[in-house]
Amino acid sequence: MSSDNPYKNSLNNRLKAFELSESEQNQLALDSHIPFQVAVVSNLLSISRDPIIKNLTDLDTRELRILVNIGSYGPIAASDIAYQSRLDPYSITRAIAALAKKELVEYQEGVSRSKPVLLTANGQEIYKKVIEHLKTREEKLLEPFSQEERKLLGELLQKLELNAEALLATEVADCQKQGLGVTRDHKEIERWFKRTNK
């Protein structure tokens, strides 16, 4: 990343919000805690916070994320969307049903038991407008990064995702061995991990 003074100034101002207290406790410095940093960036980049997206469509965040996924990879089954996006498969099924009711997606009948979905003409129209904006937004977001930094960032995020999946799957298995409760979402992480490592 470039070492421009505006960047350094912005970073210094941001880090002032993270000065630790004088407490004697063992503290967690959130400004350098990677899971916290990733969550903060995710919060900032959430589609629900994008005013241009809000003016392009009235779909809720989950419906829009799934519409974009279907437009990019359809025909696709709900379980595959869940695996790609790491979202709860049951909420994906509900969102697909809502999109179908709005005539933005349709089920591909007779192909398989999992009923893959694809976009209708109306869904394609929204998809084209949204992805045009998302591509422009990505380019602006990555503007200060060199091509090498962009490639490295992509590789590091993929590595972080796979390691997070493995860590969570191990924790789920450990909880089950100890007789501790695990949710349906936790079991889904185990299924994803098995699929990734088959």
PDB file of C-alpha atoms in Angstrom:
ATOM      1  CA  MET A   1       0.000   0.000   0.000  1.00  0.00           C
ATOM      2  CA  SER A   2       1.311   3.463  -0.725  1.00  0.00           C
ATOM      3  CA  SER A   3       2.761   5.413   2.184  1.00  0.00           C
ATOM      4  CA  ASP A   4       1.024   8.686   1.356  1.00  0.00           C
ATOM      5  CA  ASN A   5       0.661  11.198   4.182  1.00  0.00           C
ATOM      6  CA  PRO A   6      -3.176  11.243   3.954  1.00  0.00           C
ATOM      7  CA  TYR A   7      -3.191   7.480   4.559  1.00  0.00           C
ATOM      8  CA  LYS A   8      -0.829   7.782   7.552  1.00  0.00           C
ATOM      9  CA  ASN A   9      -2.857  10.663   8.958  1.00  0.00           C
ATOM     10  CA  SER A  10      -6.125   8.722   8.572  1.00  0.00           C
ATOM     11  CA  LEU A  11      -4.576   5.650  10.177  1.00  0.00           C
ATOM     12  CA  ASN A  12      -3.227   7.649  13.126  1.00  0.00           C
ATOM     13  CA  ASN A  13      -6.636   9.233  13.687  1.00  0.00           C
ATOM     14  CA  ARG A  14      -8.314   5.819  13.538  1.00  0.00           C
ATOM     15  CA  LEU A  15      -5.829   4.214  15.948  1.00  0.00           C
ATOM     16  CA  LYS A  16      -6.484   6.903  18.571  1.00  0.00           C
ATOM     17  CA  ALA A  17      -9.873   5.261  19.111  1.00  0.00           C
ATOM     18  CA  PHE A  18      -8.089   2.056  20.171  1.00  0.00           C
ATOM     19  CA  GLU A  19      -5.835   3.318  22.949  1.00  0.00           C
ATOM     20  CA  LEU A  20      -5.994   0.742  25.739  1.00  0.00           C
ATOM     21  CA  SER A  21      -7.005   1.778  29.228  1.00  0.00           C
ATOM     22  CA  GLU A  22      -4.602   1.766  32.154  1.00  0.00           C
ATOM     23  CA  SER A  23      -6.236  -1.397  33.508  1.00  0.00           C
ATOM     24  CA  GLU A  24      -4.008  -4.107  34.959  1.00  0.00           C
ATOM     25  CA  GLN A  25      -6.020  -6.783  33.138  1.00  0.00           C
ATOM     26  CA  ASN A  26      -4.674  -8.716  30.181  1.00  0.00           C
ATOM     27  CA  GLN A  27      -6.290  -6.724  27.373  1.00  0.00           C
ATOM     28  CA  LEU A  28      -7.026  -7.471  23.746  1.00  0.00           C
ATOM     29  CA  ALA A  29      -5.776  -4.775  21.365  1.00  0.00           C
ATOM     30  CA  LEU A  30      -8.590  -4.849  18.829  1.00  0.00           C
ATOM     31  CA  ASP A  31      -6.776  -2.620  16.328  1.00  0.00           C
ATOM     32  CA  SER A  32      -4.313  -5.474  15.694  1.00  0.00           C
ATOM     33  CA  HIS A  33      -6.703  -8.407  16.295  1.00  0.00           C
ATOM     34  CA  ILE A  34      -7.210  -9.893  12.802  1.00  0.00           C
ATOM     35  CA  PRO A  35     -10.726 -11.352  13.328  1.00  0.00           C
ATOM     36  CA  PHE A  36     -11.889  -7.974  14.628  1.00  0.00           C
ATOM     37  CA  GLN A  37     -10.253  -6.135  11.702  1.00  0.00           C
ATOM     38  CA  VAL A  38     -11.870  -8.480   9.166  1.00  0.00           C
ATOM     39  CA  ALA A  39     -15.269  -8.018  10.848  1.00  0.00           C
ATOM     40  CA  VAL A  40     -14.901  -4.216  10.786  1.00  0.00           C
ATOM     41  CA  VAL A  41     -14.072  -4.193   7.064  1.00  0.00           C
ATOM     42  CA  SER A  42     -16.978  -6.588   6.443  1.00  0.00           C
ATOM     43  CA  ASN A  43     -19.291  -4.227   8.324  1.00  0.00           C
ATOM     44  CA  LEU A  44     -18.105  -1.259   6.254  1.00  0.00           C
ATOM     45  CA  LEU A  45     -18.481  -3.101   2.949  1.00  0.00           C
ATOM     46  CA  SER A  46     -21.881  -4.578   3.728  1.00  0.00           C
ATOM     47  CA  ILE A  47     -24.287  -4.189   0.827  1.00  0.00           C
ATOM     48  CA  SER A  48     -26.832  -2.832   3.302  1.00  0.00           C
ATOM     49  CA  ARG A  49     -24.585   0.197   3.911  1.00  0.00           C
ATOM     50  CA  ASP A  50     -24.177   1.038   0.229  1.00  0.00           C
ATOM     51  CA  PRO A  51     -26.447   3.979  -0.669  1.00  0.00           C
ATOM     52  CA  ILE A  52     -26.144   3.355  -4.411  1.00  0.00           C
ATOM     53  CA  ILE A  53     -27.327  -0.255  -4.021  1.00  0.00           C
ATOM     54  CA  LYS A  54     -30.264   0.970  -1.926  1.00  0.00           C
ATOM     55  CA  ASN A  55     -31.264   3.182  -4.861  1.00  0.00           C
ATOM     56  CA  LEU A  56     -30.905   0.349  -7.393  1.00  0.00           C
ATOM     57  CA  THR A  57     -33.156  -2.172  -5.634  1.00  0.00           C
ATOM     58  CA  ASP A  58     -35.387  -2.595  -2.605  1.00  0.00           C
ATOM     59  CA  LEU A  59     -34.260  -6.178  -1.986  1.00  0.00           C
ATOM     60  CA  ASP A  60     -33.023  -6.859   1.523  1.00  0.00           C
ATOM     61  CA  THR A  61     -29.329  -7.647   2.041  1.00  0.00           C
ATOM     62  CA  ARG A  62     -29.682 -11.429   2.105  1.00  0.00           C
ATOM     63  CA  GLU A  63     -31.953 -11.527  -0.960  1.00  0.00           C
ATOM     64  CA  LEU A  64     -29.549  -9.317  -2.883  1.00  0.00           C
ATOM     65  CA  ARG A  65     -26.478 -11.361  -1.939  1.00  0.00           C
ATOM     66  CA  ILE A  66     -28.241 -14.525  -3.060  1.00  0.00           C
ATOM     67  CA  LEU A  67     -29.503 -12.925  -6.280  1.00  0.00           C
ATOM     68  CA  VAL A  68     -25.904 -11.932  -7.122  1.00  0.00           C
ATOM     69  CA  ASN A  69     -24.720 -15.456  -6.331  1.00  0.00           C
ATOM     70  CA  ILE A  70     -27.411 -17.019  -8.543  1.00  0.00           C
ATOM     71  CA  GLY A  71     -26.648 -14.553 -11.344  1.00  0.00           C
ATOM     72  CA  SER A  72     -22.957 -15.428 -11.190  1.00  0.00           C
ATOM     73  CA  TYR A  73     -23.225 -19.222 -10.817  1.00  0.00           C
ATOM     74  CA  GLY A  74     -26.769 -20.256 -11.743  1.00  0.00           C
ATOM     75  CA  PRO A  75     -28.372 -22.609 -12.186  1.00  0.00           C
ATOM     76  CA  ILE A  76     -27.303 -23.394  -8.631  1.00  0.00           C
ATOM     77  CA  ALA A  77     -28.772 -25.246  -5.645  1.00  0.00           C
ATOM     78  CA  ALA A  78     -29.351 -23.592  -2.262  1.00  0.00           C
ATOM     79  CA  SER A  79     -26.769 -25.879  -0.611  1.00  0.00           C
ATOM     80  CA  ASP A  80     -24.118 -24.704  -3.082  1.00  0.00           C
ATOM     81  CA  ILE A  81     -24.976 -21.053  -2.398  1.00  0.00           C
ATOM     82  CA  ALA A  82     -24.593 -21.762   1.331  1.00  0.00           C
ATOM     83  CA  TYR A  83     -21.204 -23.370   0.792  1.00  0.00           C
ATOM     84  CA  GLN A  84     -19.955 -20.554  -1.469  1.00  0.00           C
ATOM     85  CA  SER A  85     -21.198 -17.691   0.697  1.00  0.00           C
ATOM     86  CA  ARG A  86     -20.980 -19.384   4.144  1.00  0.00           C
ATOM     87  CA  LEU A  87     -24.547 -18.391   4.903  1.00  0.00           C
ATOM     88  CA  ASP A  88     -27.127 -20.470   6.762  1.00  0.00           C
ATOM     89  CA  PRO A  89     -28.788 -22.807   4.189  1.00  0.00           C
ATOM     90  CA  TYR A  90     -32.241 -22.432   5.752  1.00  0.00           C
ATOM     91  CA  SER A  91     -32.210 -18.639   5.423  1.00  0.00           C
ATOM     92  CA  ILE A  92     -30.978 -19.072   1.848  1.00  0.00           C
ATOM     93  CA  THR A  93     -33.948 -21.320   1.074  1.00  0.00           C
ATOM     94  CA  ARG A  94     -36.298 -18.686   2.533  1.00  0.00           C
ATOM     95  CA  ALA A  95     -34.613 -15.909   0.538  1.00  0.00           C
ATOM     96  CA  ILE A  96     -34.854 -17.957  -2.672  1.00  0.00           C
ATOM     97  CA  ALA A  97     -38.568 -18.467  -2.001  1.00  0.00           C
ATOM     98  CA  ALA A  98     -38.963 -14.692  -1.511  1.00  0.00           C
ATOM     99  CA  LEU A  99     -37.062 -14.015  -4.751  1.00  0.00           C
ATOM    100  CA  ALA A 100     -39.247 -16.566  -6.580  1.00  0.00           C
ATOM    101  CA  LYS A 101     -42.382 -14.881  -5.222  1.00  0.00           C
ATOM    102  CA  LYS A 102     -41.057 -11.568  -6.620  1.00  0.00           C
ATOM    103  CA  GLU A 103     -40.475 -13.390  -9.942  1.00  0.00           C
ATOM    104  CA  LEU A 104     -36.720 -12.689  -9.874  1.00  0.00           C
ATOM    105  CA  VAL A 105     -35.641 -16.347  -9.806  1.00  0.00           C
ATOM    106  CA  GLU A 106     -37.180 -19.602 -10.974  1.00  0.00           C
ATOM    107  CA  TYR A 107     -36.611 -23.221 -10.087  1.00  0.00           C
ATOM    108  CA  GLN A 108     -35.163 -25.458 -12.759  1.00  0.00           C
ATOM    109  CA  GLU A 109     -37.646 -28.323 -12.541  1.00  0.00           C
ATOM    110  CA  GLY A 110     -36.732 -31.919 -13.250  1.00  0.00           C
ATOM    111  CA  VAL A 111     -32.963 -31.422 -13.197  1.00  0.00           C
ATOM    112  CA  SER A 112     -32.228 -32.885  -9.771  1.00  0.00           C
ATOM    113  CA  ARG A 113     -33.747 -33.356  -6.349  1.00  0.00           C
ATOM    114  CA  SER A 114     -32.071 -30.150  -5.111  1.00  0.00           C
ATOM    115  CA  LYS A 115     -34.012 -27.889  -7.545  1.00  0.00           C
ATOM    116  CA  PRO A 116     -31.349 -25.501  -8.849  1.00  0.00           C
ATOM    117  CA  VAL A 117     -32.440 -21.900  -9.372  1.00  0.00           C
ATOM    118  CA  LEU A 118     -31.636 -19.336 -12.016  1.00  0.00           C
ATOM    119  CA  LEU A 119     -32.524 -15.717 -12.636  1.00  0.00           C
ATOM    120  CA  THR A 120     -35.579 -14.652 -14.585  1.00  0.00           C
ATOM    121  CA  ALA A 121     -35.382 -11.749 -17.046  1.00  0.00           C
ATOM    122  CA  ASN A 122     -36.388  -9.370 -14.217  1.00  0.00           C
ATOM    123  CA  GLY A 123     -33.715 -10.870 -11.974  1.00  0.00           C
ATOM    124  CA  GLN A 124     -31.113 -10.488 -14.734  1.00  0.00           C
ATOM    125  CA  GLU A 125     -31.997  -6.814 -15.052  1.00  0.00           C
ATOM    126  CA  ILE A 126     -31.329  -6.158 -11.360  1.00  0.00           C
ATOM    127  CA  TYR A 127     -28.217  -8.369 -11.426  1.00  0.00           C
ATOM    128  CA  LYS A 128     -26.645  -6.408 -14.304  1.00  0.00           C
ATOM    129  CA  LYS A 129     -27.177  -3.043 -12.581  1.00  0.00           C
ATOM    130  CA  VAL A 130     -25.886  -4.297  -9.234  1.00  0.00           C
ATOM    131  CA  ILE A 131     -22.765  -6.049 -10.514  1.00  0.00           C
ATOM    132  CA  GLU A 132     -21.826  -3.025 -12.618  1.00  0.00           C
ATOM    133  CA  HIS A 133     -21.814  -0.988  -9.404  1.00  0.00           C
ATOM    134  CA  LEU A 134     -20.039  -3.713  -7.393  1.00  0.00           C
ATOM    135  CA  LYS A 135     -17.228  -3.926  -9.964  1.00  0.00           C
ATOM    136  CA  THR A 136     -16.779  -0.142  -9.927  1.00  0.00           C
ATOM    137  CA  ARG A 137     -16.832  -0.130  -6.131  1.00  0.00           C
ATOM    138  CA  GLU A 138     -14.200  -2.886  -5.971  1.00  0.00           C
ATOM    139  CA  GLU A 139     -11.931  -0.985  -8.342  1.00  0.00           C
ATOM    140  CA  LYS A 140     -12.194   2.185  -6.234  1.00  0.00           C
ATOM    141  CA  LEU A 141     -11.644   0.215  -3.034  1.00  0.00           C
ATOM    142  CA  LEU A 142      -8.475  -1.411  -4.362  1.00  0.00           C
ATOM    143  CA  GLU A 143      -7.159   1.725  -6.079  1.00  0.00           C
ATOM    144  CA  PRO A 144      -4.329   2.296  -3.562  1.00  0.00           C
ATOM    145  CA  PHE A 145      -3.100  -1.308  -3.923  1.00  0.00           C
ATOM    146  CA  SER A 146      -0.541  -2.494  -6.478  1.00  0.00           C
ATOM    147  CA  GLN A 147      -1.357  -5.568  -8.601  1.00  0.00           C
ATOM    148  CA  GLU A 148       0.977  -7.645  -6.402  1.00  0.00           C
ATOM    149  CA  GLU A 149      -0.776  -6.407  -3.234  1.00  0.00           C
ATOM    150  CA  ARG A 150      -4.196  -7.200  -4.738  1.00  0.00           C
ATOM    151  CA  LYS A 151      -3.074 -10.728  -5.612  1.00  0.00           C
ATOM    152  CA  LEU A 152      -1.513 -11.227  -2.164  1.00  0.00           C
ATOM    153  CA  LEU A 153      -4.615  -9.881  -0.407  1.00  0.00           C
ATOM    154  CA  GLY A 154      -6.836 -12.315  -2.339  1.00  0.00           C
ATOM    155  CA  GLU A 155      -4.554 -15.245  -1.510  1.00  0.00           C
ATOM    156  CA  LEU A 156      -4.341 -14.293   2.188  1.00  0.00           C
ATOM    157  CA  LEU A 157      -8.124 -13.937   2.481  1.00  0.00           C
ATOM    158  CA  GLN A 158      -8.632 -17.375   0.872  1.00  0.00           C
ATOM    159  CA  LYS A 159      -6.099 -18.878   3.254  1.00  0.00           C
ATOM    160  CA  LEU A 160      -7.750 -17.153   6.231  1.00  0.00           C
ATOM    161  CA  GLU A 161     -11.195 -18.452   5.160  1.00  0.00           C
ATOM    162  CA  LEU A 162      -9.988 -22.059   4.869  1.00  0.00           C
ATOM    163  CA  ASN A 163      -8.172 -21.886   8.194  1.00  0.00           C
ATOM    164  CA  ALA A 164     -11.250 -20.363   9.879  1.00  0.00           C
ATOM    165  CA  GLU A 165     -13.386 -23.177   8.463  1.00  0.00           C
ATOM    166  CA  ALA A 166     -10.926 -25.815   9.754  1.00  0.00           C
ATOM    167  CA  LEU A 167     -10.686 -24.173  13.188  1.00  0.00           C
ATOM    168  CA  LEU A 168     -14.457 -23.910  13.590  1.00  0.00           C
ATOM    169  CA  ALA A 169     -15.018 -27.491  12.393  1.00  0.00           C
ATOM    170  CA  THR A 170     -12.461 -28.705  14.952  1.00  0.00           C
ATOM    171  CA  GLU A 171     -14.157 -26.704  17.710  1.00  0.00           C
ATOM    172  CA  VAL A 172     -17.557 -28.150  16.744  1.00  0.00           C
ATOM    173  CA  ALA A 173     -16.144 -31.697  16.868  1.00  0.00           C
ATOM    174  CA  ASP A 174     -14.502 -30.999  20.245  1.00  0.00           C
ATOM    175  CA  CYS A 175     -17.755 -29.620  21.677  1.00  0.00           C
ATOM    176  CA  GLN A 176     -19.650 -32.700  20.493  1.00  0.00           C
ATOM    177  CA  LYS A 177     -17.050 -35.021  22.072  1.00  0.00           C
ATOM    178  CA  GLN A 178     -17.446 -33.161  25.366  1.00  0.00           C
ATOM    179  CA  GLY A 179     -21.235 -33.423  25.201  1.00  0.00           C
ATOM    180  CA  LEU A 180     -21.643 -29.661  24.754  1.00  0.00           C
ATOM    181  CA  GLY A 181     -24.446 -28.255  22.649  1.00  0.00           C
ATOM    182  CA  VAL A 182     -23.941 -27.431  19.001  1.00  0.00           C
ATOM    183  CA  THR A 183     -26.427 -25.765  16.683  1.00  0.00           C
ATOM    184  CA  ARG A 184     -27.570 -26.612  13.185  1.00  0.00           C
ATOM    185  CA  ASP A 185     -25.225 -23.847  11.928  1.00  0.00           C
ATOM    186  CA  HIS A 186     -22.301 -25.475  13.734  1.00  0.00           C
ATOM    187  CA  LYS A 187     -23.040 -28.815  12.081  1.00  0.00           C
ATOM    188  CA  GLU A 188     -23.193 -27.037   8.714  1.00  0.00           C
ATOM    189  CA  ILE A 189     -19.614 -25.825   9.256  1.00  0.00           C
ATOM    190  CA  GLU A 190     -18.564 -29.456   9.746  1.00  0.00           C
ATOM    191  CA  ARG A 191     -20.277 -30.391   6.458  1.00  0.00           C
ATOM    192  CA  TRP A 192     -18.535 -27.530   4.653  1.00  0.00           C
ATOM    193  CA  PHE A 193     -15.195 -28.608   6.082  1.00  0.00           C
ATOM    194  CA  LYS A 194     -15.738 -32.198   4.901  1.00  0.00           C
ATOM    195  CA  ARG A 195     -16.725 -30.928   1.447  1.00  0.00           C
ATOM    196  CA  THR A 196     -13.636 -28.730   1.261  1.00  0.00           C
ATOM    197  CA  ASN A 197     -11.349 -31.565   2.336  1.00  0.00           C
ATOM    198  CA  LYS A 198     -12.840 -34.556   0.511  1.00  0.00           C
TER     199      LYS A 198
END
